[in-house]
Amino acid sequence: MKRSLKTTTLLLGSGAALFLLFNTMQGCRPQTTQAAVTGEAGSKTYVKPGSYDEFYNFVSGGFSGQLSVYGLPSGRMLRNIPVFSVNPESGWGYSEETKPMLMTTHGFIPWDDSHHPELSMTDGVPDGKWCFINGNNTPRIALVDLGTFRTKSIIEIPNCAGNHSSPFTTPNSEYVISGTRFSIPMGTDTERDVPIESYRENFKGTVSFIHPEPESGKMSIAFQIITPGMNFDLSHTGKGPSDGWFFFSCYNSEQAYSLLEVNASQRDKDFIMAVNWKKAEEYAKAGKGRKVPVEYYSNWYNDETHTGESTVMKEVLQLDPRELTDLVYFMPCPKSPHGCDVDPTGEYIVGSGKLAALIPVFSFTKIQAAIAAKDHDGDFMGIPVLKYESVLHGEVKKPGLGPLHTEFDANGNAYTSMFVSSEIVKWSLKSLEVLDRVPTYYSIGHLCVPGGDSKKPWGKYVIAYNKITKDRFLPTGPELAQSAQLFSIEGDKMELLLDFPTIGEPHYAQALPAELVKPREVKFFDINKNKHPYLAKGESETRIERKGNEVHVWMTTIRSHFTPDNIEGVKVGDEVYFHITNLEQDWDVPHGFAIKGAATAELLIMPGETQTLKWVPDQVGVVPMYCTDFCSALHQEMQGYVRVSPAGSKVELKAETRSVDAGS
Ligand SMILES: [Cu+2]
């Protein structure tokens, strides 16, 4: 059904008014770079050469699809970890061993839009073991091992489109959740091929509970809960008294499917969805769900074979809250909620309506009482809606404009990012009074307090992740640097200490004390445990073999040479596989491998590891290969040659390293 022209004009009218309002509000922004740091403040971020930072800060690479790691308080970037996007620096997605990690039901997808890093937890406190991050576009969740700072596991989420409210974990990382941003029709091809305007009848949402195996980190979907068609935005787990529950913000309760900017902003209140996941787990174990056919990939990197393994899963267990009626409840939340945050005690749930002029704070005790008393305000698509007044702890009045996200310190204070008025606002969970506000430069999205969404915030800093950086850094063409800002929260007043540029869009971030991560560091892979099928454990095990047009080279690297370094008998059109084992058993001695004309990136092989580069030579000649990662004084000498002969050539296949001492 087409909307009448009159309605369209009306709706556009309200949208335009909103736009105007927001742009007028931008006048609240600081106008200049003044009011920057004082001399004293700068010294608080100075980390002496040779000294370590106090915190690791894991920052989303946004549309780069990566996860970057910074030290705090210095803001020094330590590593960019490839996750969903190929990365030539480390060969991620280019080596034969890492390609399975980026496999999906759509094939090899070497990009995603990553949003939210989430640290694994023990008893509700980050434990430094893993960091999860979501791929919003082709719905995936990755698990990064903080022993190796490498992506260990990636799972694709079926029946999901726009994996935004993700990947938040339960207090002992029993589950990591994924809420679909876009509701979609599901099922068979016929069931999915429906008119878009049948949204209300045919579109559904899902929230998925993914189980990472505690030892291996392999991931699978334990169960999915089917929800009414809406958009799910963010989420957080309960803790303490609310342990066993999960809270999701949702917008578009209007169930619009066109021009959401206007059409999904009609109602005064959307919802926060409260899910009793302990109950869902119970139902799933009792077989109360329905197994539905789907296909999704679970990819896992095996540190013994040094190779990614893909498993294709064929079904998922779905629970329907309209049948299992004590599973899901809606709480009204003004207006177009974005952030959904649970305070360290687990009693308060903070909703951040991005178009709301106040911040509602809900009480878990009151939610339970309202559920017990069936204190409903009707239902939404068959799910009970609890009365707003019954579940409300209170409202923070006039906090600022465009509240998005809230994190907490250990002293009962909350810090909310205000996108439109570009500021961080500190308020009291108890009195709901605004205590302090500080400008950010500009349009802050997420913010982070170390441990600030856990049971035990470490406090000390709040970091702003900004969308716009005008006038903060040297210009870099049409696009300015993305940025973060570090503030001290140790005193009553927040104090700006540092600006630092970041990679991609610094969407969300988490931080924890370095001491929780440092002792876990893997220094090298034990070559005696290397089970790669093409391992060469020493130079004596190197060789070359032809199987039809495939040529396999078992090669080794050690400072500062390859064995073999002279190869002949390769022909144009052959598929040459260099299986390279790094024989070093020492920290920080990777070797690289690159060959002229290769259509992929280099390899970067860690000590004790084996990695494979596929190369299809297309021209006759003698082709050099070399090590790309500086490894010793004679790194430049770490090179070799491959002779490539015409397709029909009879040149004998051989591989050797000529030793001067041996006189051969
Ligand atoms: Cu080298």
XYZ file of C-alpha atoms and ligand atoms in Angstrom:
665
model
C 0.000 0.000 0.000
C 1.414 3.386 -0.947
C 1.420 6.197 1.553
C -0.635 9.231 0.585
C 1.263 12.345 -0.432
C -0.284 14.193 2.492
C 1.068 11.739 5.057
C 4.480 11.859 3.434
C 4.567 15.639 3.664
C 3.481 15.528 7.279
C 6.101 12.980 8.220
C 8.817 14.825 6.354
C 7.696 17.931 8.186
C 8.324 16.364 11.582
C 11.651 14.938 10.347
C 12.745 18.352 9.157
C 11.795 19.864 12.506
C 13.872 17.229 14.266
C 16.807 17.930 11.959
C 16.559 21.638 12.600
C 16.364 21.076 16.332
C 19.474 18.905 16.308
C 21.398 21.378 14.229
C 20.427 24.247 16.466
C 21.565 22.165 19.387
C 24.990 21.801 17.792
C 25.509 25.353 18.957
C 26.273 23.845 22.382
C 29.520 22.468 21.027
C 32.785 24.024 22.065
C 33.763 26.506 19.362
C 37.533 26.320 19.575
C 40.342 24.051 20.620
C 40.886 26.091 23.734
C 39.961 24.650 27.072
C 42.312 21.846 26.086
C 44.721 20.247 28.523
C 46.684 22.161 31.109
C 50.412 21.425 31.576
C 49.724 19.288 34.612
C 47.184 17.101 32.807
C 49.537 16.180 29.949
C 52.117 14.724 32.320
C 49.520 12.242 33.602
C 49.569 10.452 30.254
C 53.357 10.384 29.923
C 54.713 6.850 29.997
C 58.497 6.917 30.223
C 60.469 5.171 27.454
C 60.918 1.563 28.563
C 57.858 1.669 30.820
C 54.565 -0.038 30.156
C 51.098 1.404 30.014
C 48.733 0.527 32.841
C 45.757 -0.589 30.703
C 45.135 -2.362 27.428
C 42.398 -0.652 25.423
C 40.686 -2.841 22.786
C 39.115 -0.541 20.220
C 36.820 -1.491 17.369
C 38.230 -0.783 13.924
C 34.673 -0.057 12.734
C 34.404 -0.374 8.977
C 38.008 -1.583 8.712
C 36.673 -4.859 10.157
C 39.610 -5.074 12.575
C 40.317 -4.696 16.287
C 43.073 -2.348 17.392
C 44.908 -2.319 20.678
C 46.146 0.802 22.457
C 48.012 1.357 25.690
C 46.490 3.706 28.271
C 47.155 6.336 29.417
C 49.659 6.976 26.603
C 47.248 6.329 23.707
C 50.090 4.495 21.924
C 48.839 2.011 19.367
C 50.285 -1.457 20.024
C 48.650 -3.689 17.419
C 45.965 -3.867 14.766
C 44.484 -7.368 14.947
C 42.963 -8.655 11.700
C 39.525 -10.137 12.311
C 36.964 -9.940 9.482
C 39.152 -8.202 6.883
C 42.193 -9.530 5.087
C 45.413 -7.943 6.249
C 48.572 -7.971 4.150
C 50.706 -7.074 7.156
C 50.240 -10.534 8.633
C 48.968 -12.511 5.632
C 45.566 -12.878 7.363
C 43.057 -14.154 4.803
C 45.856 -14.597 2.219
C 47.668 -17.673 3.541
C 46.000 -21.010 2.782
C 45.730 -21.663 6.541
C 43.776 -18.500 7.349
C 41.364 -18.541 4.370
C 38.870 -20.894 6.138
C 38.462 -18.265 8.887
C 36.650 -15.925 6.487
C 34.332 -18.542 4.986
C 30.575 -17.995 5.227
C 27.473 -19.346 3.501
C 28.055 -16.491 1.032
C 31.555 -17.812 0.310
C 34.822 -16.104 1.250
C 33.924 -12.685 2.727
C 37.090 -10.699 3.467
C 35.436 -7.640 5.040
C 32.984 -6.687 7.731
C 31.842 -3.753 9.765
C 32.978 -4.395 13.317
C 31.393 -2.562 16.208
C 31.676 -3.780 19.775
C 34.643 -5.384 21.504
C 33.602 -7.322 24.616
C 36.056 -8.914 27.040
C 35.394 -12.407 28.359
C 34.453 -12.478 32.032
C 34.756 -14.631 35.128
C 32.161 -13.849 37.782
C 31.187 -10.675 35.953
C 34.724 -9.253 35.785
C 36.917 -9.126 32.645
C 39.491 -11.935 32.915
C 41.907 -11.093 30.084
C 41.378 -14.390 28.276
C 39.449 -13.410 25.142
C 38.023 -10.392 23.391
C 34.885 -10.859 21.264
C 33.900 -8.531 18.428
C 30.951 -8.527 16.013
C 30.716 -8.266 12.250
C 27.594 -6.220 11.649
C 27.257 -6.686 7.898
C 27.576 -10.403 7.139
C 26.481 -11.399 10.616
C 29.437 -12.882 12.478
C 31.048 -12.903 15.900
C 34.777 -13.382 16.384
C 36.759 -14.463 19.404
C 40.284 -13.047 19.710
C 42.674 -14.971 21.943
C 44.589 -12.550 24.175
C 47.384 -15.121 24.555
C 48.301 -14.679 20.890
C 46.422 -11.464 20.015
C 45.011 -13.380 17.057
C 41.511 -14.258 15.931
C 40.825 -17.774 17.138
C 37.217 -18.372 16.172
C 34.520 -16.826 13.937
C 30.873 -17.873 13.856
C 28.265 -16.821 11.308
C 24.780 -16.034 12.684
C 21.813 -17.438 10.729
C 18.394 -15.725 10.660
C 20.139 -12.448 11.414
C 20.720 -9.309 9.374
C 22.902 -6.594 10.833
C 24.440 -8.207 13.873
C 24.454 -4.975 15.897
C 23.402 -5.772 19.479
C 26.368 -8.022 19.869
C 28.603 -9.601 21.220
C 27.782 -9.071 24.887
C 28.544 -11.919 27.256
C 27.020 -13.458 30.367
C 29.015 -13.081 33.625
C 31.026 -16.275 33.081
C 31.024 -16.063 29.272
C 28.690 -19.060 29.106
C 26.970 -17.264 26.252
C 27.746 -14.435 23.904
C 24.661 -12.889 22.382
C 23.748 -11.553 18.972
C 20.611 -9.502 18.329
C 19.548 -8.850 14.763
C 19.421 -5.198 13.790
C 17.152 -5.712 10.772
C 14.187 -8.040 11.097
C 13.725 -10.217 8.026
C 11.477 -12.964 6.693
C 12.924 -16.405 7.488
C 12.469 -20.001 6.427
C 12.317 -21.560 2.946
C 12.950 -19.647 -0.292
C 9.181 -19.235 -0.729
C 8.730 -17.982 2.824
C 11.539 -15.451 2.336
C 10.399 -14.180 -1.059
C 7.651 -11.870 0.210
C 6.646 -8.237 -0.416
C 8.527 -5.781 1.796
C 5.203 -4.225 2.760
C 4.243 -7.498 4.467
C 6.725 -6.560 7.246
C 4.187 -6.887 10.080
C 3.035 -10.345 9.049
C 6.234 -11.888 7.760
C 9.286 -10.209 9.295
C 10.768 -11.506 12.553
C 13.717 -10.693 14.743
C 16.077 -13.078 16.498
C 18.390 -12.963 19.439
C 20.956 -15.765 19.417
C 22.817 -17.234 22.376
C 26.216 -18.445 21.233
C 28.233 -20.806 23.369
C 32.032 -20.573 23.245
C 33.693 -23.766 24.527
C 35.718 -22.638 27.568
C 38.952 -24.403 26.536
C 39.038 -24.306 22.742
C 36.988 -21.184 22.059
C 35.013 -23.056 19.361
C 31.593 -21.429 18.989
C 28.122 -22.802 18.256
C 24.595 -21.463 18.668
C 22.906 -22.920 21.761
C 19.497 -21.427 20.944
C 17.737 -18.545 19.225
C 14.710 -16.662 20.520
C 12.232 -15.512 17.860
C 10.909 -11.997 18.434
C 8.421 -9.619 16.797
C 9.747 -7.741 13.766
C 11.665 -4.687 15.022
C 15.229 -3.378 15.122
C 17.485 -4.540 17.949
C 20.225 -2.094 18.758
C 22.331 -2.851 21.826
C 22.347 -5.138 24.775
C 23.835 -5.992 28.140
C 23.726 -8.919 30.480
C 22.341 -8.772 33.978
C 24.667 -9.334 36.918
C 24.388 -9.866 40.665
C 20.625 -9.926 41.375
C 19.822 -9.669 37.641
C 22.213 -12.480 36.653
C 20.283 -14.812 34.374
C 18.663 -11.955 32.458
C 19.624 -10.092 29.299
C 18.404 -6.670 28.226
C 18.132 -5.480 24.633
C 17.249 -2.018 23.375
C 14.880 -2.015 20.411
C 13.658 0.727 18.122
C 11.124 0.802 15.311
C 8.263 -0.600 17.362
C 6.314 1.270 14.656
C 7.378 -1.644 12.411
C 8.219 0.746 9.609
C 10.116 -0.523 6.587
C 10.762 2.708 4.685
C 12.268 6.088 5.644
C 12.877 4.933 9.202
C 14.461 8.292 9.986
C 10.920 9.618 10.170
C 8.656 6.596 10.321
C 10.446 4.852 13.188
C 10.425 7.986 15.354
C 6.669 8.293 15.701
C 6.023 6.701 19.057
C 7.038 8.337 22.319
C 8.379 5.086 23.617
C 9.939 2.007 22.096
C 11.152 -0.864 24.263
C 13.854 -2.478 26.233
C 13.372 -6.218 25.925
C 14.118 -8.257 29.049
C 14.982 -11.910 28.394
C 15.199 -14.554 31.098
C 18.117 -16.494 29.548
C 18.452 -18.951 32.444
C 14.843 -19.930 31.768
C 15.541 -20.104 28.015
C 18.512 -22.384 28.724
C 16.268 -24.593 30.846
C 13.652 -24.802 28.074
C 16.312 -25.495 25.453
C 17.739 -28.357 27.540
C 14.230 -29.752 28.100
C 13.654 -29.821 24.340
C 10.915 -27.167 24.411
C 12.204 -25.459 21.286
C 11.902 -26.256 17.607
C 14.896 -27.294 15.503
C 14.809 -25.439 12.203
C 17.031 -26.091 9.196
C 19.624 -23.381 8.529
C 23.213 -23.235 7.371
C 25.982 -21.383 9.117
C 29.753 -21.571 9.395
C 31.739 -21.994 12.577
C 35.429 -21.399 11.845
C 38.165 -22.175 14.321
C 41.931 -21.776 14.203
C 43.778 -24.856 15.400
C 47.042 -23.795 17.069
C 48.505 -27.299 16.648
C 47.956 -27.676 12.911
C 48.278 -23.877 12.524
C 45.254 -24.053 10.249
C 41.674 -22.766 10.228
C 38.929 -25.394 10.216
C 35.384 -24.708 8.989
C 32.381 -26.632 10.247
C 29.036 -26.109 8.517
C 26.164 -26.312 10.994
C 22.796 -27.420 9.639
C 20.163 -26.540 12.218
C 19.378 -24.172 15.037
C 17.099 -24.531 18.056
C 14.471 -21.784 18.197
C 12.351 -20.792 21.194
C 9.097 -18.902 20.703
C 8.224 -16.558 23.600
C 4.558 -16.548 22.582
C 4.470 -20.224 23.580
C 7.012 -20.038 26.415
C 5.341 -17.092 28.080
C 7.752 -16.408 30.963
C 10.766 -15.818 28.699
C 10.478 -12.302 27.288
C 8.990 -8.990 28.527
C 8.983 -5.527 27.030
C 9.579 -2.372 29.069
C 8.566 0.943 27.462
C 11.604 3.205 26.969
C 11.640 6.765 25.587
C 12.487 7.364 22.679
C 14.284 5.274 20.030
C 16.565 3.603 22.614
C 20.175 3.004 21.648
C 22.345 2.114 24.657
C 21.108 -0.422 27.179
C 23.468 -0.636 30.142
C 23.442 -2.425 33.483
C 25.188 -0.837 36.469
C 27.881 -2.715 38.476
C 25.427 -3.778 41.205
C 23.109 -5.312 38.603
C 20.080 -3.488 40.048
C 19.784 -0.633 37.551
C 19.229 -0.828 33.814
C 19.861 2.420 31.956
C 18.084 3.049 28.665
C 19.392 5.769 26.375
C 16.712 7.037 24.027
C 18.731 8.852 21.392
C 15.806 11.227 20.782
C 14.805 11.449 24.458
C 15.279 14.510 26.653
C 15.838 12.372 29.757
C 17.529 9.130 30.746
C 15.233 6.448 32.201
C 16.731 4.151 34.832
C 14.881 0.896 35.495
C 14.996 -1.149 38.674
C 15.476 -4.902 38.447
C 13.610 -5.397 41.746
C 10.649 -3.478 40.340
C 10.805 -5.419 37.069
C 10.532 -8.685 38.999
C 7.641 -7.340 41.086
C 5.829 -6.139 37.956
C 6.273 -9.539 36.306
C 5.000 -11.347 39.421
C 1.983 -9.009 39.673
C 1.300 -9.230 35.919
C 1.443 -5.444 35.964
C 1.033 -5.204 32.201
C 0.244 -2.350 29.879
C -1.174 -4.624 27.182
C 1.069 -6.593 24.854
C 3.185 -6.046 21.765
C 2.692 -8.726 19.103
C 1.753 -11.220 21.836
C 4.564 -10.326 24.292
C 3.581 -8.642 27.599
C 4.531 -4.992 28.027
C 5.277 -4.046 31.653
C 3.980 -0.689 32.943
C 6.627 2.035 32.576
C 5.896 3.608 35.972
C 6.018 0.206 37.682
C 9.521 -0.706 36.500
C 11.105 2.755 36.659
C 13.695 3.616 39.325
C 13.632 7.209 38.092
C 14.624 9.582 35.306
C 17.735 11.715 34.910
C 16.250 15.075 33.930
C 17.868 17.341 31.319
C 21.082 15.365 31.021
C 22.040 16.871 27.642
C 21.131 16.094 24.050
C 21.255 12.743 22.307
C 22.186 10.301 25.098
C 23.772 7.195 23.587
C 25.800 5.052 25.975
C 26.481 4.762 29.670
C 29.419 3.278 31.571
C 30.009 3.260 35.310
C 32.707 3.774 37.931
C 33.030 1.896 41.204
C 31.537 4.755 43.249
C 27.920 4.731 42.088
C 28.408 7.190 39.237
C 27.332 6.839 35.638
C 28.911 8.499 32.573
C 26.683 9.023 29.546
C 27.846 10.074 26.082
C 25.753 12.827 24.491
C 26.052 12.669 20.719
C 24.227 15.874 19.846
C 25.563 18.159 22.565
C 29.059 16.547 22.272
C 29.776 15.944 25.919
C 30.135 13.367 28.636
C 27.696 13.773 31.493
C 28.398 12.314 34.920
C 25.401 11.560 37.106
C 24.580 9.723 40.317
C 22.780 6.367 40.134
C 21.298 6.988 43.546
C 20.060 10.579 43.318
C 19.852 10.687 39.500
C 21.357 14.178 39.681
C 23.792 15.446 37.086
C 27.144 15.942 38.842
C 29.476 17.107 36.087
C 29.743 17.545 32.339
C 32.716 17.904 30.008
C 32.827 18.785 26.284
C 34.157 16.300 23.720
C 35.563 17.107 20.247
C 33.054 16.204 18.559
C 29.959 14.010 18.290
C 30.937 11.327 20.743
C 29.491 7.864 20.129
C 30.541 5.234 22.609
C 32.622 5.796 25.705
C 34.611 3.434 27.918
C 35.621 3.220 31.547
C 38.045 0.318 32.178
C 35.719 -2.463 33.394
C 32.920 0.111 33.124
C 30.205 -2.312 32.027
C 31.265 -5.056 34.431
C 30.781 -5.850 38.110
C 34.118 -4.257 38.983
C 34.951 -1.025 37.188
C 38.592 -0.067 37.619
C 37.624 3.554 37.060
C 40.466 6.057 36.738
C 39.630 7.080 33.143
C 36.755 7.596 30.776
C 37.612 7.509 27.089
C 35.457 9.223 24.471
C 35.289 7.690 20.982
C 34.443 10.493 18.612
C 32.808 10.522 15.203
C 34.217 13.861 14.080
C 37.679 15.373 14.617
C 37.580 18.826 13.092
C 40.485 21.024 14.256
C 42.089 18.443 16.584
C 44.853 17.050 14.357
C 46.901 17.937 11.284
C 44.578 17.699 8.266
C 44.798 14.549 6.133
C 42.803 15.413 3.013
C 39.018 15.299 2.846
C 38.857 12.834 5.717
C 40.256 13.763 9.098
C 41.699 11.306 11.593
C 39.278 9.324 13.731
C 39.922 9.916 17.378
C 39.600 9.125 21.021
C 39.945 11.369 24.057
C 41.133 10.368 27.480
C 39.686 11.994 30.608
C 40.604 11.457 34.233
C 37.634 10.564 36.462
C 39.635 10.355 39.675
C 38.450 13.699 41.017
C 34.940 15.138 41.323
C 35.427 16.889 37.996
C 36.351 15.083 34.799
C 39.630 16.331 33.347
C 40.787 16.082 29.715
C 44.255 14.499 29.517
C 44.857 13.433 25.912
C 43.574 13.217 22.322
C 44.797 10.320 20.182
C 43.972 9.215 16.622
C 42.539 5.754 15.968
C 41.957 3.336 13.096
C 38.668 3.019 11.188
C 35.817 4.227 13.290
C 36.581 3.727 16.988
C 33.074 2.451 17.502
C 33.210 0.906 20.963
C 36.074 -0.184 23.183
C 36.850 -1.952 26.390
C 39.858 -1.677 28.672
C 41.365 -3.684 31.480
C 44.543 -3.670 33.567
C 47.554 -4.881 31.561
C 48.434 -7.271 34.386
C 45.416 -9.449 33.497
C 46.679 -9.978 29.956
C 50.485 -9.871 30.129
C 51.055 -13.184 31.967
C 49.046 -15.023 29.289
C 51.308 -14.041 26.412
C 52.341 -16.833 24.063
C 55.982 -16.188 23.147
C 56.356 -18.802 20.406
C 54.693 -22.000 19.227
C 56.381 -25.225 20.363
C 57.640 -26.797 17.148
C 57.411 -30.244 18.769
C 53.645 -29.762 18.997
C 53.339 -28.556 15.394
C 50.961 -30.963 13.612
C 50.785 -29.145 10.275
C 50.619 -31.748 7.488
C 53.411 -29.962 5.588
C 55.694 -29.388 8.575
C 59.474 -29.529 8.077
C 60.862 -29.797 11.586
C 64.414 -29.139 10.449
C 66.343 -28.320 7.302
C 66.879 -32.035 6.656
C 63.109 -32.462 6.238
C 62.795 -29.879 3.471
C 61.918 -31.176 0.000
C 59.921 -30.567 -3.171
C 57.240 -32.738 -4.765
C 55.129 -32.518 -7.901
C 51.539 -33.872 -8.066
C 50.312 -33.129 -11.572
C 50.414 -29.363 -11.906
C 50.727 -28.882 -8.136
C 54.187 -28.302 -6.745
C 54.616 -28.537 -2.967
C 57.700 -27.091 -1.307
C 58.512 -28.001 2.301
C 60.585 -24.964 3.252
C 62.127 -23.665 6.481
C 63.260 -20.280 7.712
C 65.822 -19.434 10.350
C 67.989 -16.330 10.761
C 68.986 -15.530 7.997
C 68.183 -17.996 5.224
C 65.526 -20.145 3.563
C 66.012 -23.841 2.901
C 65.761 -24.481 0.004
C 66.705 -21.162 -1.589
C 67.193 -22.380 -5.182
C 64.264 -24.086 -6.890
C 64.140 -25.285 -10.517
C 61.668 -27.281 -12.588
C 58.639 -25.096 -11.869
C 56.561 -24.375 -14.974
C 54.267 -21.545 -16.045
C 50.706 -22.345 -14.879
C 51.801 -24.633 -12.028
C 50.149 -24.174 -8.642
C 53.109 -23.765 -6.355
C 52.503 -24.141 -2.605
C 55.291 -22.866 -0.363
C 54.723 -24.546 3.017
C 57.065 -22.622 5.253
C 57.998 -23.584 8.802
C 59.713 -20.999 10.977
C 62.289 -23.015 12.958
C 62.986 -20.243 15.483
C 62.032 -20.937 19.109
C 62.417 -17.475 20.497
C 60.097 -14.527 21.197
C 59.466 -11.990 18.459
C 61.359 -13.643 15.603
C 58.766 -13.972 12.855
C 59.993 -14.380 9.283
C 58.184 -13.144 6.230
C 57.951 -14.648 2.752
C 57.091 -12.907 -0.488
C 57.650 -13.738 -4.145
C 57.488 -11.434 -7.158
C 54.144 -11.464 -8.971
C 52.249 -13.353 -6.256
C 48.553 -12.468 -6.393
C 48.255 -12.718 -2.606
C 50.016 -10.937 0.243
C 53.156 -12.101 2.001
C 53.242 -14.685 4.757
C 54.268 -13.715 8.251
C 55.255 -16.900 10.067
C 55.598 -16.938 13.853
C 58.334 -19.000 15.554
C 57.345 -22.709 15.475
C 54.509 -22.132 12.990
C 53.891 -23.378 9.422
C 52.068 -21.248 6.832
C 51.399 -21.702 3.124
C 51.531 -19.275 0.216
C 49.969 -20.302 -3.092
C 51.643 -18.895 -6.190
C 50.801 -19.453 -9.855
C 53.751 -18.269 -11.976
C 52.614 -16.712 -15.248
C 55.911 -15.746 -16.844
C 59.157 -17.544 -17.725
C 62.234 -16.372 -15.849
C 64.141 -16.553 -12.589
C 62.010 -15.061 -9.850
C 63.331 -13.767 -6.542
C 61.746 -14.473 -3.169
C 62.712 -12.857 0.131
C 61.951 -12.320 3.804
C 59.785 -9.264 4.458
C 60.156 -8.945 8.234
C 63.491 -7.593 9.465
C 65.007 -10.481 11.394
C 68.772 -9.963 11.800
C 71.763 -8.018 10.530
C 71.731 -10.294 7.481
C 67.976 -9.983 6.891
C 68.690 -8.388 3.512
C 70.578 -11.540 2.496
C 67.574 -13.704 3.335
C 66.494 -14.392 -0.219
C 66.369 -17.040 -2.945
C 65.383 -17.792 -6.543
C 62.776 -19.877 -8.315
C 63.446 -20.715 -11.977
C 60.215 -20.781 -14.009
C 60.313 -22.637 -17.325
C 57.721 -22.780 -20.139
C 54.640 -24.982 -19.630
C 55.988 -27.919 -21.640
C 59.542 -27.776 -20.231
C 61.540 -30.901 -19.246
C 63.700 -29.095 -16.642
C 64.125 -31.426 -13.665
C 62.327 -30.452 -10.447
C 64.856 -29.748 -7.706
C 65.286 -27.675 -4.580
C 68.518 -26.996 -2.743
C 70.542 -24.681 -0.576
C 74.206 -24.600 -1.570
C 76.423 -24.502 1.472
C 79.877 -22.925 1.059
C 81.294 -25.153 3.817
C 80.021 -28.328 2.195
C 81.485 -27.208 -1.113
C 78.346 -28.319 -2.914
Cu 63.838 -12.917 8.044
